[in-house]
């Protein structure tokens, strides 16, 4: 196999990896994960590099995600061991220009698929895709009336997250913030609150939660989810 065929094979494998990565990223986004976190962890799973962060906890936070993560790891292992080696052995059996022609014949349809994914990642199409995936996730995964939580950042062992209230837990209905157990027992700090149709405002001791409020909170991610019965959101 000459140098041109070798470069063509290298480009083909990269293109196939990228397409597979995008497909599994979409699947994990459908499971409720933010795009960048999903893409990074999918790359780690497919390549078998074993790079893990605290974000990987979200991949095992539900049974469906664990199954998909397991399938991704197995697919990546099989792809690396069998498909890549088969590609190499197949093209080694070709002679000169035949190998290049065969590679080009495979790359054209793959490049078309790659172009579609590239178009989807443009700002306008990405916005539409986010809305579409959010709708599917909301229909098949989350109840429409449930509270949602969106992870914003990590600080030490705790997190900053945003909770959208679509229903208020009984223990917090018409109760001033100072009378709740969020700070005293759960060690959760409500930093900001955004009432529907109003600007974000600082929290006071007399703040009362309302339907539609968006809370910016600091503390244990698991404690936030449990306190507000919230399910994960992936709109970033």
PDB file of N, CA and C in Angstrom, residues 63-159:
ATOM      1  N   UNK A  63     -30.368   3.681  34.987  1.00  0.00           N
ATOM      2  CA  UNK A  63     -30.158   2.375  34.367  1.00  0.00           C
ATOM      3  C   UNK A  63     -30.006   2.486  32.857  1.00  0.00           C
ATOM      4  N   UNK A  64     -30.814   3.334  32.223  1.00  0.00           N
ATOM      5  CA  UNK A  64     -30.746   3.462  30.765  1.00  0.00           C
ATOM      6  C   UNK A  64     -29.396   4.013  30.327  1.00  0.00           C
ATOM      7  N   UNK A  65     -28.847   4.962  31.083  1.00  0.00           N
ATOM      8  CA  UNK A  65     -27.539   5.510  30.726  1.00  0.00           C
ATOM      9  C   UNK A  65     -26.436   4.487  30.929  1.00  0.00           C
ATOM     10  N   UNK A  66     -26.520   3.715  32.002  1.00  0.00           N
ATOM     11  CA  UNK A  66     -25.508   2.682  32.220  1.00  0.00           C
ATOM     12  C   UNK A  66     -25.517   1.673  31.085  1.00  0.00           C
ATOM     13  N   UNK A  67     -26.705   1.296  30.629  1.00  0.00           N
ATOM     14  CA  UNK A  67     -26.791   0.355  29.518  1.00  0.00           C
ATOM     15  C   UNK A  67     -26.195   0.948  28.251  1.00  0.00           C
ATOM     16  N   UNK A  68     -26.515   2.205  27.976  1.00  0.00           N
ATOM     17  CA  UNK A  68     -25.983   2.843  26.779  1.00  0.00           C
ATOM     18  C   UNK A  68     -24.473   3.015  26.885  1.00  0.00           C
ATOM     19  N   UNK A  69     -23.972   3.361  28.080  1.00  0.00           N
ATOM     20  CA  UNK A  69     -22.526   3.493  28.273  1.00  0.00           C
ATOM     21  C   UNK A  69     -21.834   2.151  28.074  1.00  0.00           C
ATOM     22  N   UNK A  70     -22.436   1.084  28.591  1.00  0.00           N
ATOM     23  CA  UNK A  70     -21.861  -0.252  28.404  1.00  0.00           C
ATOM     24  C   UNK A  70     -21.836  -0.634  26.928  1.00  0.00           C
ATOM     25  N   UNK A  71     -22.920  -0.327  26.223  1.00  0.00           N
ATOM     26  CA  UNK A  71     -22.974  -0.624  24.792  1.00  0.00           C
ATOM     27  C   UNK A  71     -21.928   0.190  24.030  1.00  0.00           C
ATOM     28  N   UNK A  72     -21.727   1.450  24.436  1.00  0.00           N
ATOM     29  CA  UNK A  72     -20.726   2.294  23.785  1.00  0.00           C
ATOM     30  C   UNK A  72     -19.327   1.734  23.981  1.00  0.00           C
ATOM     31  N   UNK A  73     -19.017   1.287  25.200  1.00  0.00           N
ATOM     32  CA  UNK A  73     -17.698   0.714  25.471  1.00  0.00           C
ATOM     33  C   UNK A  73     -17.463  -0.554  24.662  1.00  0.00           C
ATOM     34  N   UNK A  74     -18.468  -1.423  24.624  1.00  0.00           N
ATOM     35  CA  UNK A  74     -18.332  -2.663  23.859  1.00  0.00           C
ATOM     36  C   UNK A  74     -18.183  -2.373  22.371  1.00  0.00           C
ATOM     37  N   UNK A  75     -18.970  -1.427  21.870  1.00  0.00           N
ATOM     38  CA  UNK A  75     -18.877  -1.078  20.454  1.00  0.00           C
ATOM     39  C   UNK A  75     -17.492  -0.518  20.137  1.00  0.00           C
ATOM     40  N   UNK A  76     -16.983   0.367  21.003  1.00  0.00           N
ATOM     41  CA  UNK A  76     -15.655   0.929  20.778  1.00  0.00           C
ATOM     42  C   UNK A  76     -14.580  -0.134  20.785  1.00  0.00           C
ATOM     43  N   UNK A  77     -14.692  -1.105  21.705  1.00  0.00           N
ATOM     44  CA  UNK A  77     -13.698  -2.181  21.778  1.00  0.00           C
ATOM     45  C   UNK A  77     -13.742  -3.044  20.522  1.00  0.00           C
ATOM     46  N   UNK A  78     -14.948  -3.439  20.125  1.00  0.00           N
ATOM     47  CA  UNK A  78     -15.091  -4.270  18.924  1.00  0.00           C
ATOM     48  C   UNK A  78     -14.612  -3.516  17.689  1.00  0.00           C
ATOM     49  N   UNK A  79     -14.948  -2.236  17.614  1.00  0.00           N
ATOM     50  CA  UNK A  79     -14.524  -1.438  16.458  1.00  0.00           C
ATOM     51  C   UNK A  79     -13.003  -1.360  16.385  1.00  0.00           C
ATOM     52  N   UNK A  80     -12.357  -1.115  17.530  1.00  0.00           N
ATOM     53  CA  UNK A  80     -10.900  -0.989  17.542  1.00  0.00           C
ATOM     54  C   UNK A  80     -10.207  -2.298  17.180  1.00  0.00           C
ATOM     55  N   UNK A  81     -10.736  -3.407  17.690  1.00  0.00           N
ATOM     56  CA  UNK A  81     -10.064  -4.691  17.514  1.00  0.00           C
ATOM     57  C   UNK A  81     -10.357  -5.318  16.161  1.00  0.00           C
ATOM     58  N   UNK A  82     -11.598  -5.307  15.749  1.00  0.00           N
ATOM     59  CA  UNK A  82     -11.980  -6.062  14.555  1.00  0.00           C
ATOM     60  C   UNK A  82     -12.115  -5.205  13.304  1.00  0.00           C
ATOM     61  N   UNK A  83     -12.920  -4.142  13.402  1.00  0.00           N
ATOM     62  CA  UNK A  83     -13.216  -3.374  12.192  1.00  0.00           C
ATOM     63  C   UNK A  83     -11.982  -2.651  11.680  1.00  0.00           C
ATOM     64  N   UNK A  84     -11.237  -1.987  12.581  1.00  0.00           N
ATOM     65  CA  UNK A  84     -10.046  -1.272  12.137  1.00  0.00           C
ATOM     66  C   UNK A  84      -9.018  -2.230  11.557  1.00  0.00           C
ATOM     67  N   UNK A  85      -8.774  -3.346  12.256  1.00  0.00           N
ATOM     68  CA  UNK A  85      -7.808  -4.318  11.738  1.00  0.00           C
ATOM     69  C   UNK A  85      -8.275  -4.923  10.423  1.00  0.00           C
ATOM     70  N   UNK A  86      -9.580  -5.136  10.290  1.00  0.00           N
ATOM     71  CA  UNK A  86     -10.109  -5.662   9.026  1.00  0.00           C
ATOM     72  C   UNK A  86      -9.909  -4.662   7.897  1.00  0.00           C
ATOM     73  N   UNK A  87     -10.146  -3.376   8.193  1.00  0.00           N
ATOM     74  CA  UNK A  87      -9.890  -2.334   7.200  1.00  0.00           C
ATOM     75  C   UNK A  87      -8.439  -2.399   6.716  1.00  0.00           C
ATOM     76  N   UNK A  88      -7.527  -2.456   7.674  1.00  0.00           N
ATOM     77  CA  UNK A  88      -6.104  -2.443   7.322  1.00  0.00           C
ATOM     78  C   UNK A  88      -5.735  -3.665   6.496  1.00  0.00           C
ATOM     79  N   UNK A  89      -6.179  -4.845   6.945  1.00  0.00           N
ATOM     80  CA  UNK A  89      -5.859  -6.068   6.203  1.00  0.00           C
ATOM     81  C   UNK A  89      -6.469  -6.056   4.811  1.00  0.00           C
ATOM     82  N   UNK A  90      -7.683  -5.509   4.708  1.00  0.00           N
ATOM     83  CA  UNK A  90      -8.348  -5.460   3.411  1.00  0.00           C
ATOM     84  C   UNK A  90      -7.584  -4.584   2.431  1.00  0.00           C
ATOM     85  N   UNK A  91      -7.175  -3.421   2.895  1.00  0.00           N
ATOM     86  CA  UNK A  91      -6.503  -2.503   1.983  1.00  0.00           C
ATOM     87  C   UNK A  91      -5.059  -2.900   1.712  1.00  0.00           C
ATOM     88  N   UNK A  92      -4.468  -3.663   2.632  1.00  0.00           N
ATOM     89  CA  UNK A  92      -3.136  -4.194   2.347  1.00  0.00           C
ATOM     90  C   UNK A  92      -3.173  -5.205   1.212  1.00  0.00           C
ATOM     91  N   UNK A  93      -4.323  -5.840   1.041  1.00  0.00           N
ATOM     92  CA  UNK A  93      -4.448  -6.838  -0.021  1.00  0.00           C
ATOM     93  C   UNK A  93      -4.606  -6.204  -1.398  1.00  0.00           C
ATOM     94  N   UNK A  94      -4.961  -4.899  -1.423  1.00  0.00           N
ATOM     95  CA  UNK A  94      -5.083  -4.215  -2.707  1.00  0.00           C
ATOM     96  C   UNK A  94      -3.712  -3.748  -3.180  1.00  0.00           C
ATOM     97  N   UNK A  95      -3.634  -3.478  -4.454  1.00  0.00           N
ATOM     98  CA  UNK A  95      -2.393  -3.015  -5.049  1.00  0.00           C
ATOM     99  C   UNK A  95      -2.545  -1.578  -5.543  1.00  0.00           C
ATOM    100  N   UNK A  96      -1.660  -0.707  -5.084  1.00  0.00           N
ATOM    101  CA  UNK A  96      -1.540   0.638  -5.609  1.00  0.00           C
ATOM    102  C   UNK A  96      -2.833   1.397  -5.770  1.00  0.00           C
ATOM    103  N   UNK A  97      -3.138   1.740  -7.019  1.00  0.00           N
ATOM    104  CA  UNK A  97      -4.261   2.597  -7.340  1.00  0.00           C
ATOM    105  C   UNK A  97      -5.587   1.964  -6.971  1.00  0.00           C
ATOM    106  N   UNK A  98      -5.673   0.634  -6.965  1.00  0.00           N
ATOM    107  CA  UNK A  98      -6.919  -0.042  -6.605  1.00  0.00           C
ATOM    108  C   UNK A  98      -7.310   0.277  -5.162  1.00  0.00           C
ATOM    109  N   UNK A  99      -6.322   0.317  -4.281  1.00  0.00           N
ATOM    110  CA  UNK A  99      -6.602   0.631  -2.876  1.00  0.00           C
ATOM    111  C   UNK A  99      -7.122   2.054  -2.737  1.00  0.00           C
ATOM    112  N   UNK A 100      -6.479   2.992  -3.446  1.00  0.00           N
ATOM    113  CA  UNK A 100      -6.914   4.387  -3.382  1.00  0.00           C
ATOM    114  C   UNK A 100      -8.327   4.537  -3.921  1.00  0.00           C
ATOM    115  N   UNK A 101      -8.609   3.899  -5.055  1.00  0.00           N
ATOM    116  CA  UNK A 101      -9.946   3.987  -5.651  1.00  0.00           C
ATOM    117  C   UNK A 101     -11.006   3.420  -4.715  1.00  0.00           C
ATOM    118  N   UNK A 102     -10.689   2.302  -4.067  1.00  0.00           N
ATOM    119  CA  UNK A 102     -11.648   1.682  -3.156  1.00  0.00           C
ATOM    120  C   UNK A 102     -11.902   2.577  -1.949  1.00  0.00           C
ATOM    121  N   UNK A 103     -10.831   3.171  -1.431  1.00  0.00           N
ATOM    122  CA  UNK A 103     -10.973   4.067  -0.287  1.00  0.00           C
ATOM    123  C   UNK A 103     -11.813   5.285  -0.635  1.00  0.00           C
ATOM    124  N   UNK A 104     -11.558   5.851  -1.805  1.00  0.00           N
ATOM    125  CA  UNK A 104     -12.329   7.018  -2.229  1.00  0.00           C
ATOM    126  C   UNK A 104     -13.800   6.659  -2.382  1.00  0.00           C
ATOM    127  N   UNK A 105     -14.066   5.456  -2.902  1.00  0.00           N
ATOM    128  CA  UNK A 105     -15.448   5.015  -3.055  1.00  0.00           C
ATOM    129  C   UNK A 105     -16.178   4.903  -1.726  1.00  0.00           C
ATOM    130  N   UNK A 106     -15.457   4.545  -0.666  1.00  0.00           N
ATOM    131  CA  UNK A 106     -16.063   4.455   0.663  1.00  0.00           C
ATOM    132  C   UNK A 106     -16.180   5.834   1.302  1.00  0.00           C
ATOM    133  N   UNK A 107     -15.184   6.678   1.078  1.00  0.00           N
ATOM    134  CA  UNK A 107     -15.143   7.974   1.748  1.00  0.00           C
ATOM    135  C   UNK A 107     -16.213   8.935   1.246  1.00  0.00           C
ATOM    136  N   UNK A 108     -16.620   8.803  -0.009  1.00  0.00           N
ATOM    137  CA  UNK A 108     -17.610   9.738  -0.557  1.00  0.00           C
ATOM    138  C   UNK A 108     -18.930   9.690   0.215  1.00  0.00           C
ATOM    139  N   UNK A 109     -19.552   8.489   0.412  1.00  0.00           N
ATOM    140  CA  UNK A 109     -20.798   8.481   1.202  1.00  0.00           C
ATOM    141  C   UNK A 109     -20.572   8.859   2.662  1.00  0.00           C
ATOM    142  N   UNK A 110     -19.415   8.453   3.231  1.00  0.00           N
ATOM    143  CA  UNK A 110     -19.133   8.824   4.614  1.00  0.00           C
ATOM    144  C   UNK A 110     -18.942  10.330   4.745  1.00  0.00           C
ATOM    145  N   UNK A 111     -18.283  10.931   3.758  1.00  0.00           N
ATOM    146  CA  UNK A 111     -18.105  12.382   3.784  1.00  0.00           C
ATOM    147  C   UNK A 111     -19.445  13.101   3.687  1.00  0.00           C
ATOM    148  N   UNK A 112     -20.380  12.517   2.947  1.00  0.00           N
ATOM    149  CA  UNK A 112     -21.719  13.107   2.850  1.00  0.00           C
ATOM    150  C   UNK A 112     -22.412  13.095   4.205  1.00  0.00           C
ATOM    151  N   UNK A 113     -22.286  11.959   4.909  1.00  0.00           N
ATOM    152  CA  UNK A 113     -22.864  11.870   6.252  1.00  0.00           C
ATOM    153  C   UNK A 113     -22.181  12.865   7.189  1.00  0.00           C
ATOM    154  N   UNK A 114     -20.844  12.950   7.081  1.00  0.00           N
ATOM    155  CA  UNK A 114     -20.112  13.902   7.905  1.00  0.00           C
ATOM    156  C   UNK A 114     -20.525  15.335   7.642  1.00  0.00           C
ATOM    157  N   UNK A 115     -20.802  15.657   6.377  1.00  0.00           N
ATOM    158  CA  UNK A 115     -21.252  17.006   6.029  1.00  0.00           C
ATOM    159  C   UNK A 115     -22.595  17.318   6.677  1.00  0.00           C
ATOM    160  N   UNK A 116     -23.468  16.314   6.725  1.00  0.00           N
ATOM    161  CA  UNK A 116     -24.773  16.504   7.369  1.00  0.00           C
ATOM    162  C   UNK A 116     -24.591  16.831   8.851  1.00  0.00           C
ATOM    163  N   UNK A 117     -23.694  16.087   9.529  1.00  0.00           N
ATOM    164  CA  UNK A 117     -23.431  16.356  10.940  1.00  0.00           C
ATOM    165  C   UNK A 117     -22.822  17.745  11.124  1.00  0.00           C
ATOM    166  N   UNK A 118     -21.937  18.146  10.207  1.00  0.00           N
ATOM    167  CA  UNK A 118     -21.331  19.474  10.302  1.00  0.00           C
ATOM    168  C   UNK A 118     -22.381  20.567  10.154  1.00  0.00           C
ATOM    169  N   UNK A 119     -23.338  20.357   9.255  1.00  0.00           N
ATOM    170  CA  UNK A 119     -24.414  21.335   9.073  1.00  0.00           C
ATOM    171  C   UNK A 119     -25.281  21.410  10.323  1.00  0.00           C
ATOM    172  N   UNK A 120     -25.542  20.250  10.929  1.00  0.00           N
ATOM    173  CA  UNK A 120     -26.357  20.214  12.143  1.00  0.00           C
ATOM    174  C   UNK A 120     -25.710  21.016  13.267  1.00  0.00           C
ATOM    175  N   UNK A 121     -24.383  21.100  13.266  1.00  0.00           N
ATOM    176  CA  UNK A 121     -23.674  21.793  14.338  1.00  0.00           C
ATOM    177  C   UNK A 121     -23.548  23.300  14.110  1.00  0.00           C
ATOM    178  N   UNK A 122     -24.068  23.808  12.995  1.00  0.00           N
ATOM    179  CA  UNK A 122     -24.089  25.261  12.801  1.00  0.00           C
ATOM    180  C   UNK A 122     -25.062  25.886  13.801  1.00  0.00           C
ATOM    181  N   UNK A 123     -24.867  27.163  14.183  1.00  0.00           N
ATOM    182  CA  UNK A 123     -25.701  27.768  15.235  1.00  0.00           C
ATOM    183  C   UNK A 123     -27.202  27.645  15.006  1.00  0.00           C
ATOM    184  N   UNK A 124     -27.659  27.923  13.787  1.00  0.00           N
ATOM    185  CA  UNK A 124     -29.103  27.894  13.530  1.00  0.00           C
ATOM    186  C   UNK A 124     -29.662  26.477  13.620  1.00  0.00           C
ATOM    187  N   UNK A 125     -28.962  25.523  12.993  1.00  0.00           N
ATOM    188  CA  UNK A 125     -29.419  24.139  13.036  1.00  0.00           C
ATOM    189  C   UNK A 125     -29.245  23.547  14.427  1.00  0.00           C
ATOM    190  N   UNK A 126     -28.216  23.987  15.130  1.00  0.00           N
ATOM    191  CA  UNK A 126     -27.990  23.472  16.480  1.00  0.00           C
ATOM    192  C   UNK A 126     -29.128  23.871  17.402  1.00  0.00           C
ATOM    193  N   UNK A 127     -29.614  25.104  17.251  1.00  0.00           N
ATOM    194  CA  UNK A 127     -30.744  25.557  18.057  1.00  0.00           C
ATOM    195  C   UNK A 127     -31.977  24.702  17.784  1.00  0.00           C
ATOM    196  N   UNK A 128     -32.222  24.426  16.507  1.00  0.00           N
ATOM    197  CA  UNK A 128     -33.370  23.587  16.155  1.00  0.00           C
ATOM    198  C   UNK A 128     -33.189  22.171  16.685  1.00  0.00           C
ATOM    199  N   UNK A 129     -31.967  21.642  16.585  1.00  0.00           N
ATOM    200  CA  UNK A 129     -31.694  20.291  17.073  1.00  0.00           C
ATOM    201  C   UNK A 129     -31.887  20.208  18.575  1.00  0.00           C
ATOM    202  N   UNK A 130     -31.408  21.238  19.315  1.00  0.00           N
ATOM    203  CA  UNK A 130     -31.585  21.256  20.770  1.00  0.00           C
ATOM    204  C   UNK A 130     -33.060  21.235  21.138  1.00  0.00           C
ATOM    205  N   UNK A 131     -33.853  22.035  20.434  1.00  0.00           N
ATOM    206  CA  UNK A 131     -35.291  22.079  20.701  1.00  0.00           C
ATOM    207  C   UNK A 131     -35.939  20.733  20.404  1.00  0.00           C
ATOM    208  N   UNK A 132     -35.533  20.128  19.299  1.00  0.00           N
ATOM    209  CA  UNK A 132     -36.094  18.838  18.904  1.00  0.00           C
ATOM    210  C   UNK A 132     -35.754  17.748  19.917  1.00  0.00           C
ATOM    211  N   UNK A 133     -34.468  17.676  20.311  1.00  0.00           N
ATOM    212  CA  UNK A 133     -34.059  16.660  21.278  1.00  0.00           C
ATOM    213  C   UNK A 133     -34.688  16.907  22.642  1.00  0.00           C
ATOM    214  N   UNK A 134     -34.812  18.183  23.010  1.00  0.00           N
ATOM    215  CA  UNK A 134     -35.453  18.508  24.283  1.00  0.00           C
ATOM    216  C   UNK A 134     -36.900  18.040  24.291  1.00  0.00           C
ATOM    217  N   UNK A 135     -37.588  18.236  23.159  1.00  0.00           N
ATOM    218  CA  UNK A 135     -38.974  17.784  23.065  1.00  0.00           C
ATOM    219  C   UNK A 135     -39.095  16.279  23.162  1.00  0.00           C
ATOM    220  N   UNK A 136     -38.187  15.562  22.485  1.00  0.00           N
ATOM    221  CA  UNK A 136     -38.211  14.100  22.555  1.00  0.00           C
ATOM    222  C   UNK A 136     -37.911  13.613  23.964  1.00  0.00           C
ATOM    223  N   UNK A 137     -36.886  14.218  24.581  1.00  0.00           N
ATOM    224  CA  UNK A 137     -36.550  13.815  25.945  1.00  0.00           C
ATOM    225  C   UNK A 137     -37.692  14.106  26.897  1.00  0.00           C
ATOM    226  N   UNK A 138     -38.331  15.257  26.708  1.00  0.00           N
ATOM    227  CA  UNK A 138     -39.457  15.597  27.564  1.00  0.00           C
ATOM    228  C   UNK A 138     -40.628  14.666  27.382  1.00  0.00           C
ATOM    229  N   UNK A 139     -40.813  14.155  26.163  1.00  0.00           N
ATOM    230  CA  UNK A 139     -41.945  13.273  25.882  1.00  0.00           C
ATOM    231  C   UNK A 139     -41.706  11.854  26.384  1.00  0.00           C
ATOM    232  N   UNK A 140     -40.488  11.362  26.220  1.00  0.00           N
ATOM    233  CA  UNK A 140     -40.233   9.959  26.519  1.00  0.00           C
ATOM    234  C   UNK A 140     -39.518   9.729  27.842  1.00  0.00           C
ATOM    235  N   UNK A 141     -38.838  10.760  28.357  1.00  0.00           N
ATOM    236  CA  UNK A 141     -38.031  10.555  29.557  1.00  0.00           C
ATOM    237  C   UNK A 141     -38.580  11.307  30.756  1.00  0.00           C
ATOM    238  N   UNK A 142     -38.928  12.569  30.547  1.00  0.00           N
ATOM    239  CA  UNK A 142     -39.339  13.390  31.686  1.00  0.00           C
ATOM    240  C   UNK A 142     -40.813  13.708  31.631  1.00  0.00           C
ATOM    241  N   UNK A 143     -41.448  13.823  32.783  1.00  0.00           N
ATOM    242  CA  UNK A 143     -42.810  14.304  32.832  1.00  0.00           C
ATOM    243  C   UNK A 143     -42.802  15.803  32.605  1.00  0.00           C
ATOM    244  N   UNK A 144     -43.835  16.287  31.936  1.00  0.00           N
ATOM    245  CA  UNK A 144     -43.879  17.702  31.597  1.00  0.00           C
ATOM    246  C   UNK A 144     -44.042  18.580  32.825  1.00  0.00           C
ATOM    247  N   UNK A 145     -44.613  18.026  33.916  1.00  0.00           N
ATOM    248  CA  UNK A 145     -44.886  18.846  35.081  1.00  0.00           C
ATOM    249  C   UNK A 145     -43.831  18.685  36.169  1.00  0.00           C
ATOM    250  N   UNK A 146     -42.732  18.021  35.866  1.00  0.00           N
ATOM    251  CA  UNK A 146     -41.733  17.792  36.905  1.00  0.00           C
ATOM    252  C   UNK A 146     -40.717  18.927  36.923  1.00  0.00           C
ATOM    253  N   UNK A 147     -40.090  19.120  38.061  1.00  0.00           N
ATOM    254  CA  UNK A 147     -39.018  20.093  38.174  1.00  0.00           C
ATOM    255  C   UNK A 147     -37.781  19.575  37.448  1.00  0.00           C
ATOM    256  N   UNK A 148     -36.987  20.500  36.921  1.00  0.00           N
ATOM    257  CA  UNK A 148     -35.766  20.104  36.221  1.00  0.00           C
ATOM    258  C   UNK A 148     -34.571  20.788  36.853  1.00  0.00           C
ATOM    259  N   UNK A 149     -33.418  20.141  36.735  1.00  0.00           N
ATOM    260  CA  UNK A 149     -32.176  20.680  37.278  1.00  0.00           C
ATOM    261  C   UNK A 149     -31.112  20.649  36.194  1.00  0.00           C
ATOM    262  N   UNK A 150     -30.369  21.739  36.090  1.00  0.00           N
ATOM    263  CA  UNK A 150     -29.309  21.857  35.091  1.00  0.00           C
ATOM    264  C   UNK A 150     -28.000  22.168  35.799  1.00  0.00           C
ATOM    265  N   UNK A 151     -27.026  21.281  35.673  1.00  0.00           N
ATOM    266  CA  UNK A 151     -25.714  21.484  36.276  1.00  0.00           C
ATOM    267  C   UNK A 151     -24.977  22.605  35.557  1.00  0.00           C
ATOM    268  N   UNK A 152     -24.486  23.576  36.319  1.00  0.00           N
ATOM    269  CA  UNK A 152     -23.762  24.708  35.736  1.00  0.00           C
ATOM    270  C   UNK A 152     -22.260  24.600  35.924  1.00  0.00           C
ATOM    271  N   UNK A 153     -21.818  24.194  37.133  1.00  0.00           N
ATOM    272  CA  UNK A 153     -20.377  24.144  37.378  1.00  0.00           C
ATOM    273  C   UNK A 153     -20.102  23.378  38.664  1.00  0.00           C
ATOM    274  N   UNK A 154     -18.840  22.938  38.784  1.00  0.00           N
ATOM    275  CA  UNK A 154     -18.361  22.310  40.010  1.00  0.00           C
ATOM    276  C   UNK A 154     -17.507  23.304  40.786  1.00  0.00           C
ATOM    277  N   UNK A 155     -17.655  23.297  42.108  1.00  0.00           N
ATOM    278  CA  UNK A 155     -16.769  24.052  42.992  1.00  0.00           C
ATOM    279  C   UNK A 155     -16.411  23.122  44.145  1.00  0.00           C
ATOM    280  N   UNK A 156     -15.178  22.640  44.146  1.00  0.00           N
ATOM    281  CA  UNK A 156     -14.787  21.662  45.154  1.00  0.00           C
ATOM    282  C   UNK A 156     -15.614  20.399  45.028  1.00  0.00           C
ATOM    283  N   UNK A 157     -16.194  19.977  46.132  1.00  0.00           N
ATOM    284  CA  UNK A 157     -17.038  18.788  46.139  1.00  0.00           C
ATOM    285  C   UNK A 157     -18.497  19.101  45.847  1.00  0.00           C
ATOM    286  N   UNK A 158     -18.826  20.372  45.732  1.00  0.00           N
ATOM    287  CA  UNK A 158     -20.214  20.783  45.520  1.00  0.00           C
ATOM    288  C   UNK A 158     -20.414  21.324  44.107  1.00  0.00           C
ATOM    289  N   UNK A 159     -21.648  21.664  43.808  1.00  0.00           N
ATOM    290  CA  UNK A 159     -21.988  22.125  42.466  1.00  0.00           C
ATOM    291  C   UNK A 159     -22.843  23.384  42.525  1.00  0.00           C
TER     292      UNK A 159
END
